[in-house]
Amino acid sequence: MTARLAVFGNPVEHSRSPLIHEAFGKQAGIDLHYEKVLVNDGDFEREASEFMKLGIGFNITVPFKSAAWQFVDHCSDKAAQAQAVNTIFRDSRGILTGDNTDGEGLVRDLVCNLGWEIESKHLLVLGGGGAVSGVLGDLLEAGPSSIDLLNRTHEKATILAQRFGDPRLRSIEKNSLAAGYDLIINGTSAGLSGEVVDLPAHIVGDQTCCYDMIYGDSTTSFNHWCLKQASCQVSDGLGMLVEQAGLAFRIWFGIDVNTTRVIKLLREQL
């Protein structure tokens, strides 16, 4: 029987999740159909309930990760801390369950694919929305010395930092940013709108690694700005997209897949 899967979001037409999971399905010898579901505001619960009558699970992208967290009957500790769910499935008891694979997907891309270090490093994370809340827990587990959190609304970043209750994580004002962070992660959507980066140049040094969680067929505006400040290393978030999808695939089917092959496939198609 064909396994029915989907990604819920708005917008969702641009999503490469169907291509990724169909590639995983071929690797694993699983017959699956993965669709894109455009969800209107206020319709998430109805659409999700209807889909799960026949579907085995689905992914969630912006802006419904918080709604997905509220929708499920049970969720992982990671998703509860993030207050965001990106993968829904029924557990062995048939209970509607949510998990969040974003953070582990990001760390896998940073450490395994890019060879960048997190342990004992000083990090700067930009943003305070669902994209950031979903990755902070895994970043902290990776053992950094510190994570500075900068958001346009300082109060929102402070509330988010307090939720994790880790002294290494603190919200910070722009005028207090340090020089030459080891790793800077952009979790804002500014690059999608072509918004100009408004940050002090000293945060980027020649040894800084700069990561934009969005991706595209050319260097993102954030990474372009970083390269203008110093001879740093940069990467977009395509690897994170594939890694978090691989973790979701394992949740649904109990099978580990080759993500490197799929990252290469997507790069060739951008």
mmCIF file of C-alpha atoms in Angstrom:
data_model
loop_
_atom_site.group_PDB
_atom_site.id
_atom_site.type_symbol
_atom_site.label_atom_id
_atom_site.label_comp_id
_atom_site.label_asym_id
_atom_site.label_seq_id
_atom_site.Cartn_x
_atom_site.Cartn_y
_atom_site.Cartn_z
ATOM 1 C CA MET A 1 0.000 0.000 0.000
ATOM 2 C CA THR A 2 1.256 3.497 -0.844
ATOM 3 C CA ALA A 3 2.267 5.530 2.215
ATOM 4 C CA ARG A 4 0.625 8.966 2.172
ATOM 5 C CA LEU A 5 2.717 11.891 3.446
ATOM 6 C CA ALA A 6 2.638 15.673 3.069
ATOM 7 C CA VAL A 7 4.022 19.048 4.043
ATOM 8 C CA PHE A 8 1.604 21.649 5.438
ATOM 9 C CA GLY A 9 2.414 25.338 5.084
ATOM 10 C CA ASN A 10 1.635 28.713 3.550
ATOM 11 C CA PRO A 11 3.333 29.328 1.190
ATOM 12 C CA VAL A 12 4.194 25.763 0.265
ATOM 13 C CA GLU A 13 4.518 25.689 -3.522
ATOM 14 C CA HIS A 14 8.294 26.251 -3.329
ATOM 15 C CA SER A 15 8.836 23.264 -1.009
ATOM 16 C CA ARG A 16 11.346 20.618 -2.068
ATOM 17 C CA SER A 17 10.128 18.151 0.557
ATOM 18 C CA PRO A 18 8.280 15.938 -1.983
ATOM 19 C CA LEU A 19 11.470 15.533 -4.035
ATOM 20 C CA ILE A 20 13.511 14.776 -0.894
ATOM 21 C CA HIS A 21 11.151 12.152 0.522
ATOM 22 C CA GLU A 22 10.534 10.499 -2.832
ATOM 23 C CA ALA A 23 14.329 10.124 -3.130
ATOM 24 C CA PHE A 24 14.436 8.630 0.367
ATOM 25 C CA GLY A 25 11.582 6.288 -0.567
ATOM 26 C CA LYS A 26 13.518 5.003 -3.579
ATOM 27 C CA GLN A 27 16.562 4.368 -1.390
ATOM 28 C CA ALA A 28 14.487 2.443 1.159
ATOM 29 C CA GLY A 29 12.289 0.602 -1.346
ATOM 30 C CA ILE A 30 9.126 2.216 0.053
ATOM 31 C CA ASP A 31 6.182 3.187 -2.151
ATOM 32 C CA LEU A 32 5.084 6.631 -0.989
ATOM 33 C CA HIS A 33 3.197 9.674 -2.170
ATOM 34 C CA TYR A 34 4.234 13.031 -0.687
ATOM 35 C CA GLU A 35 2.080 16.073 -1.405
ATOM 36 C CA LYS A 36 2.048 19.795 -0.676
ATOM 37 C CA VAL A 37 -0.927 21.083 1.302
ATOM 38 C CA LEU A 38 -1.577 24.830 1.224
ATOM 39 C CA VAL A 39 -3.303 25.694 4.509
ATOM 40 C CA ASN A 40 -5.227 28.907 5.071
ATOM 41 C CA ASP A 41 -5.175 30.730 8.403
ATOM 42 C CA GLY A 42 -7.500 29.054 10.887
ATOM 43 C CA ASP A 43 -7.761 25.821 8.889
ATOM 44 C CA PHE A 44 -4.784 23.880 10.251
ATOM 45 C CA GLU A 45 -6.636 21.661 12.738
ATOM 46 C CA ARG A 46 -9.376 20.744 10.254
ATOM 47 C CA GLU A 47 -6.912 20.013 7.433
ATOM 48 C CA ALA A 48 -4.596 18.032 9.727
ATOM 49 C CA SER A 49 -7.419 15.912 11.172
ATOM 50 C CA GLU A 50 -8.730 15.131 7.693
ATOM 51 C CA PHE A 51 -5.274 14.196 6.363
ATOM 52 C CA MET A 52 -4.496 11.845 9.258
ATOM 53 C CA LYS A 53 -7.580 9.720 8.481
ATOM 54 C CA LEU A 54 -5.523 8.124 5.683
ATOM 55 C CA GLY A 55 -2.017 9.584 5.996
ATOM 56 C CA ILE A 56 0.730 8.077 8.128
ATOM 57 C CA GLY A 57 2.168 11.487 8.974
ATOM 58 C CA PHE A 58 3.174 14.895 7.685
ATOM 59 C CA ASN A 59 5.688 17.705 8.010
ATOM 60 C CA ILE A 60 4.911 21.283 8.979
ATOM 61 C CA THR A 61 6.606 24.433 7.753
ATOM 62 C CA VAL A 62 5.927 28.121 8.370
ATOM 63 C CA PRO A 63 3.696 29.454 9.780
ATOM 64 C CA PHE A 64 2.064 26.416 11.427
ATOM 65 C CA LYS A 65 4.724 24.831 13.662
ATOM 66 C CA SER A 66 3.185 26.348 16.783
ATOM 67 C CA ALA A 67 -0.322 25.311 15.695
ATOM 68 C CA ALA A 68 1.000 21.777 15.133
ATOM 69 C CA TRP A 69 2.407 21.728 18.677
ATOM 70 C CA GLN A 70 -1.031 22.652 20.011
ATOM 71 C CA PHE A 71 -2.769 20.128 17.736
ATOM 72 C CA VAL A 72 -1.020 16.897 18.786
ATOM 73 C CA ASP A 73 -2.007 14.788 21.806
ATOM 74 C CA HIS A 74 1.602 14.184 22.818
ATOM 75 C CA CYS A 75 4.996 15.537 21.779
ATOM 76 C CA SER A 76 8.674 14.935 22.412
ATOM 77 C CA ASP A 77 10.517 16.894 25.098
ATOM 78 C CA LYS A 78 12.396 18.676 22.321
ATOM 79 C CA ALA A 79 9.175 19.840 20.648
ATOM 80 C CA ALA A 80 7.653 20.829 23.989
ATOM 81 C CA GLN A 81 10.649 23.007 24.838
ATOM 82 C CA ALA A 82 10.595 24.591 21.385
ATOM 83 C CA GLN A 83 6.784 24.895 21.473
ATOM 84 C CA ALA A 84 6.996 23.958 17.804
ATOM 85 C CA VAL A 85 6.389 20.724 15.881
ATOM 86 C CA ASN A 86 7.633 19.964 12.365
ATOM 87 C CA THR A 87 6.796 16.232 12.153
ATOM 88 C CA ILE A 88 3.519 14.501 13.079
ATOM 89 C CA PHE A 89 2.923 10.741 13.295
ATOM 90 C CA ARG A 90 0.946 8.134 15.242
ATOM 91 C CA ASP A 91 3.012 6.258 17.808
ATOM 92 C CA SER A 92 2.799 2.517 18.525
ATOM 93 C CA ARG A 93 -0.330 3.134 20.607
ATOM 94 C CA GLY A 94 -2.008 5.141 17.865
ATOM 95 C CA ILE A 95 -1.572 8.432 19.709
ATOM 96 C CA LEU A 96 -1.146 11.528 17.544
ATOM 97 C CA THR A 97 2.410 12.625 18.328
ATOM 98 C CA GLY A 98 4.628 15.564 17.372
ATOM 99 C CA ASP A 99 8.387 15.918 17.175
ATOM 100 C CA ASN A 100 10.826 18.588 16.020
ATOM 101 C CA THR A 101 13.783 17.479 13.902
ATOM 102 C CA ASP A 102 14.981 20.976 12.928
ATOM 103 C CA GLY A 103 17.653 21.325 15.608
ATOM 104 C CA GLU A 104 19.237 17.916 15.123
ATOM 105 C CA GLY A 105 19.077 18.453 11.360
ATOM 106 C CA LEU A 106 20.942 21.752 11.724
ATOM 107 C CA VAL A 107 23.630 20.280 13.995
ATOM 108 C CA ARG A 108 24.139 17.327 11.644
ATOM 109 C CA ASP A 109 24.640 19.679 8.714
ATOM 110 C CA LEU A 110 27.024 21.924 10.627
ATOM 111 C CA VAL A 111 29.153 19.172 12.163
ATOM 112 C CA CYS A 112 28.895 16.170 9.835
ATOM 113 C CA ASN A 113 28.471 17.776 6.404
ATOM 114 C CA LEU A 114 30.375 21.045 6.803
ATOM 115 C CA GLY A 115 32.903 19.946 9.431
ATOM 116 C CA TRP A 116 32.282 23.053 11.555
ATOM 117 C CA GLU A 117 32.735 22.857 15.328
ATOM 118 C CA ILE A 118 30.171 23.857 17.947
ATOM 119 C CA GLU A 119 31.698 22.438 21.127
ATOM 120 C CA SER A 120 33.432 25.126 23.212
ATOM 121 C CA LYS A 121 32.663 27.778 20.571
ATOM 122 C CA HIS A 122 30.997 31.189 20.881
ATOM 123 C CA LEU A 123 27.803 31.398 18.827
ATOM 124 C CA LEU A 124 25.524 34.199 17.707
ATOM 125 C CA VAL A 125 21.984 33.253 16.662
ATOM 126 C CA LEU A 126 19.860 35.834 14.842
ATOM 127 C CA GLY A 127 16.082 35.714 15.229
ATOM 128 C CA GLY A 128 13.511 34.834 17.837
ATOM 129 C CA GLY A 129 10.745 33.033 15.966
ATOM 130 C CA GLY A 130 9.825 29.389 15.463
ATOM 131 C CA ALA A 131 12.850 28.656 13.264
ATOM 132 C CA VAL A 132 15.164 29.640 16.112
ATOM 133 C CA SER A 133 13.198 28.152 19.023
ATOM 134 C CA GLY A 134 13.269 24.804 17.218
ATOM 135 C CA VAL A 135 17.085 24.633 17.069
ATOM 136 C CA LEU A 136 18.315 26.178 20.329
ATOM 137 C CA GLY A 137 17.936 23.002 22.383
ATOM 138 C CA ASP A 138 20.097 20.924 20.043
ATOM 139 C CA LEU A 139 22.672 23.704 19.712
ATOM 140 C CA LEU A 140 23.003 23.804 23.501
ATOM 141 C CA GLU A 141 23.343 19.996 23.613
ATOM 142 C CA ALA A 142 26.268 20.291 21.178
ATOM 143 C CA GLY A 143 28.293 21.982 23.933
ATOM 144 C CA PRO A 144 29.056 25.584 22.947
ATOM 145 C CA SER A 145 30.712 27.945 25.444
ATOM 146 C CA SER A 146 27.993 30.524 24.817
ATOM 147 C CA ILE A 147 25.081 31.436 22.570
ATOM 148 C CA ASP A 148 24.133 35.095 22.157
ATOM 149 C CA LEU A 149 20.584 35.561 20.890
ATOM 150 C CA LEU A 150 19.780 38.724 18.954
ATOM 151 C CA ASN A 151 16.275 39.579 17.809
ATOM 152 C CA ARG A 152 14.726 42.757 16.495
ATOM 153 C CA THR A 153 12.426 42.696 19.549
ATOM 154 C CA HIS A 154 14.763 42.256 22.524
ATOM 155 C CA GLU A 155 11.953 41.274 24.891
ATOM 156 C CA LYS A 156 10.964 38.354 22.657
ATOM 157 C CA ALA A 157 14.557 37.071 22.635
ATOM 158 C CA THR A 158 14.734 37.418 26.433
ATOM 159 C CA ILE A 159 11.556 35.384 26.923
ATOM 160 C CA LEU A 160 12.851 32.714 24.546
ATOM 161 C CA ALA A 161 16.237 32.498 26.283
ATOM 162 C CA GLN A 162 14.559 32.218 29.690
ATOM 163 C CA ARG A 163 12.441 29.303 28.467
ATOM 164 C CA PHE A 164 15.573 27.191 28.000
ATOM 165 C CA GLY A 165 17.011 28.121 31.404
ATOM 166 C CA ASP A 166 20.648 27.632 30.390
ATOM 167 C CA PRO A 167 23.226 30.187 31.586
ATOM 168 C CA ARG A 168 25.174 29.800 28.309
ATOM 169 C CA LEU A 169 22.191 31.218 26.395
ATOM 170 C CA ARG A 170 21.443 34.936 26.752
ATOM 171 C CA SER A 171 19.556 37.577 24.825
ATOM 172 C CA ILE A 172 21.699 40.503 23.766
ATOM 173 C CA GLU A 173 21.299 44.031 22.442
ATOM 174 C CA LYS A 174 22.947 44.996 19.148
ATOM 175 C CA ASN A 175 25.353 47.417 20.862
ATOM 176 C CA SER A 176 26.682 44.580 23.052
ATOM 177 C CA LEU A 177 27.618 42.172 20.249
ATOM 178 C CA ALA A 178 31.082 40.654 20.538
ATOM 179 C CA ALA A 179 33.809 40.713 17.906
ATOM 180 C CA GLY A 180 34.548 37.706 15.722
ATOM 181 C CA TYR A 181 32.050 35.036 16.776
ATOM 182 C CA ASP A 182 33.069 31.473 15.953
ATOM 183 C CA LEU A 183 29.702 30.682 14.390
ATOM 184 C CA ILE A 184 26.825 32.952 13.351
ATOM 185 C CA ILE A 185 23.458 31.404 12.446
ATOM 186 C CA ASN A 186 20.791 33.468 10.725
ATOM 187 C CA GLY A 187 17.339 32.223 11.679
ATOM 188 C CA THR A 188 15.435 35.243 10.383
ATOM 189 C CA SER A 189 13.487 35.425 7.139
ATOM 190 C CA ALA A 190 15.149 38.712 6.146
ATOM 191 C CA GLY A 191 17.001 37.071 3.281
ATOM 192 C CA LEU A 192 13.756 35.943 1.659
ATOM 193 C CA SER A 193 12.584 39.525 1.294
ATOM 194 C CA GLY A 194 15.990 40.841 0.256
ATOM 195 C CA GLU A 195 16.128 42.958 3.410
ATOM 196 C CA VAL A 196 19.433 44.750 3.983
ATOM 197 C CA VAL A 197 21.528 43.276 6.821
ATOM 198 C CA ASP A 198 21.829 45.854 9.602
ATOM 199 C CA LEU A 199 24.569 44.469 11.835
ATOM 200 C CA PRO A 200 27.995 45.726 12.952
ATOM 201 C CA ALA A 201 30.817 44.410 10.755
ATOM 202 C CA HIS A 202 33.003 43.419 13.707
ATOM 203 C CA ILE A 203 30.870 40.354 14.527
ATOM 204 C CA VAL A 204 32.425 38.554 11.516
ATOM 205 C CA GLY A 205 36.100 37.624 11.540
ATOM 206 C CA ASP A 206 38.288 35.628 9.177
ATOM 207 C CA GLN A 207 37.727 32.494 11.301
ATOM 208 C CA THR A 208 33.954 32.949 11.576
ATOM 209 C CA CYS A 209 31.592 30.389 10.067
ATOM 210 C CA CYS A 210 28.316 31.956 8.857
ATOM 211 C CA TYR A 211 25.176 29.877 8.279
ATOM 212 C CA ASP A 212 21.891 31.033 6.774
ATOM 213 C CA MET A 213 18.949 28.712 7.493
ATOM 214 C CA ILE A 214 17.313 29.681 4.186
ATOM 215 C CA TYR A 215 18.648 28.497 0.828
ATOM 216 C CA GLY A 216 18.466 29.364 -2.848
ATOM 217 C CA ASP A 217 20.139 29.026 -6.209
ATOM 218 C CA SER A 218 22.679 31.735 -5.338
ATOM 219 C CA THR A 219 24.457 33.102 -2.262
ATOM 220 C CA THR A 220 21.868 34.403 0.207
ATOM 221 C CA SER A 221 21.866 38.115 1.036
ATOM 222 C CA PHE A 222 23.000 37.362 4.611
ATOM 223 C CA ASN A 223 25.943 35.229 3.465
ATOM 224 C CA HIS A 224 26.825 37.795 0.822
ATOM 225 C CA TRP A 225 27.000 40.454 3.559
ATOM 226 C CA CYS A 226 29.202 38.191 5.711
ATOM 227 C CA LEU A 227 31.640 37.611 2.858
ATOM 228 C CA LYS A 228 31.978 41.359 2.381
ATOM 229 C CA GLN A 229 33.083 41.772 6.022
ATOM 230 C CA ALA A 230 35.807 39.097 6.189
ATOM 231 C CA SER A 231 37.277 35.999 4.538
ATOM 232 C CA CYS A 232 34.846 33.771 6.397
ATOM 233 C CA GLN A 233 33.201 30.450 5.535
ATOM 234 C CA VAL A 234 29.511 30.507 4.585
ATOM 235 C CA SER A 235 26.733 28.000 3.942
ATOM 236 C CA ASP A 236 23.010 28.103 3.299
ATOM 237 C CA GLY A 237 20.396 25.820 4.898
ATOM 238 C CA LEU A 238 19.856 23.252 2.148
ATOM 239 C CA GLY A 239 21.771 20.599 4.093
ATOM 240 C CA MET A 240 19.669 21.276 7.194
ATOM 241 C CA LEU A 241 16.494 20.843 5.113
ATOM 242 C CA VAL A 242 17.608 17.408 3.928
ATOM 243 C CA GLU A 243 18.961 16.302 7.321
ATOM 244 C CA GLN A 244 15.780 17.203 9.212
ATOM 245 C CA ALA A 245 13.787 15.391 6.501
ATOM 246 C CA GLY A 246 15.949 12.299 6.945
ATOM 247 C CA LEU A 247 15.187 12.306 10.667
ATOM 248 C CA ALA A 248 11.453 12.632 9.946
ATOM 249 C CA PHE A 249 11.711 9.694 7.514
ATOM 250 C CA ARG A 250 13.293 7.613 10.278
ATOM 251 C CA ILE A 251 10.421 8.515 12.631
ATOM 252 C CA TRP A 252 7.844 7.322 10.089
ATOM 253 C CA PHE A 253 9.598 4.219 8.760
ATOM 254 C CA GLY A 254 12.410 3.336 11.207
ATOM 255 C CA ILE A 255 14.992 3.519 8.411
ATOM 256 C CA ASP A 256 18.151 5.639 8.152
ATOM 257 C CA VAL A 257 18.738 7.063 4.675
ATOM 258 C CA ASN A 258 21.728 8.500 2.806
ATOM 259 C CA THR A 259 21.258 12.271 3.074
ATOM 260 C CA THR A 260 24.539 13.180 1.337
ATOM 261 C CA ARG A 261 23.286 11.764 -1.939
ATOM 262 C CA VAL A 262 20.045 13.769 -1.723
ATOM 263 C CA ILE A 263 21.832 17.029 -0.826
ATOM 264 C CA LYS A 264 23.942 16.566 -3.969
ATOM 265 C CA LEU A 265 20.800 15.904 -6.023
ATOM 266 C CA LEU A 266 19.129 19.099 -4.809
ATOM 267 C CA ARG A 267 22.256 21.209 -5.357
ATOM 268 C CA GLU A 268 22.326 20.087 -8.958
ATOM 269 C CA GLN A 269 18.702 21.158 -9.426
ATOM 270 C CA LEU A 270 18.990 24.646 -7.888
#
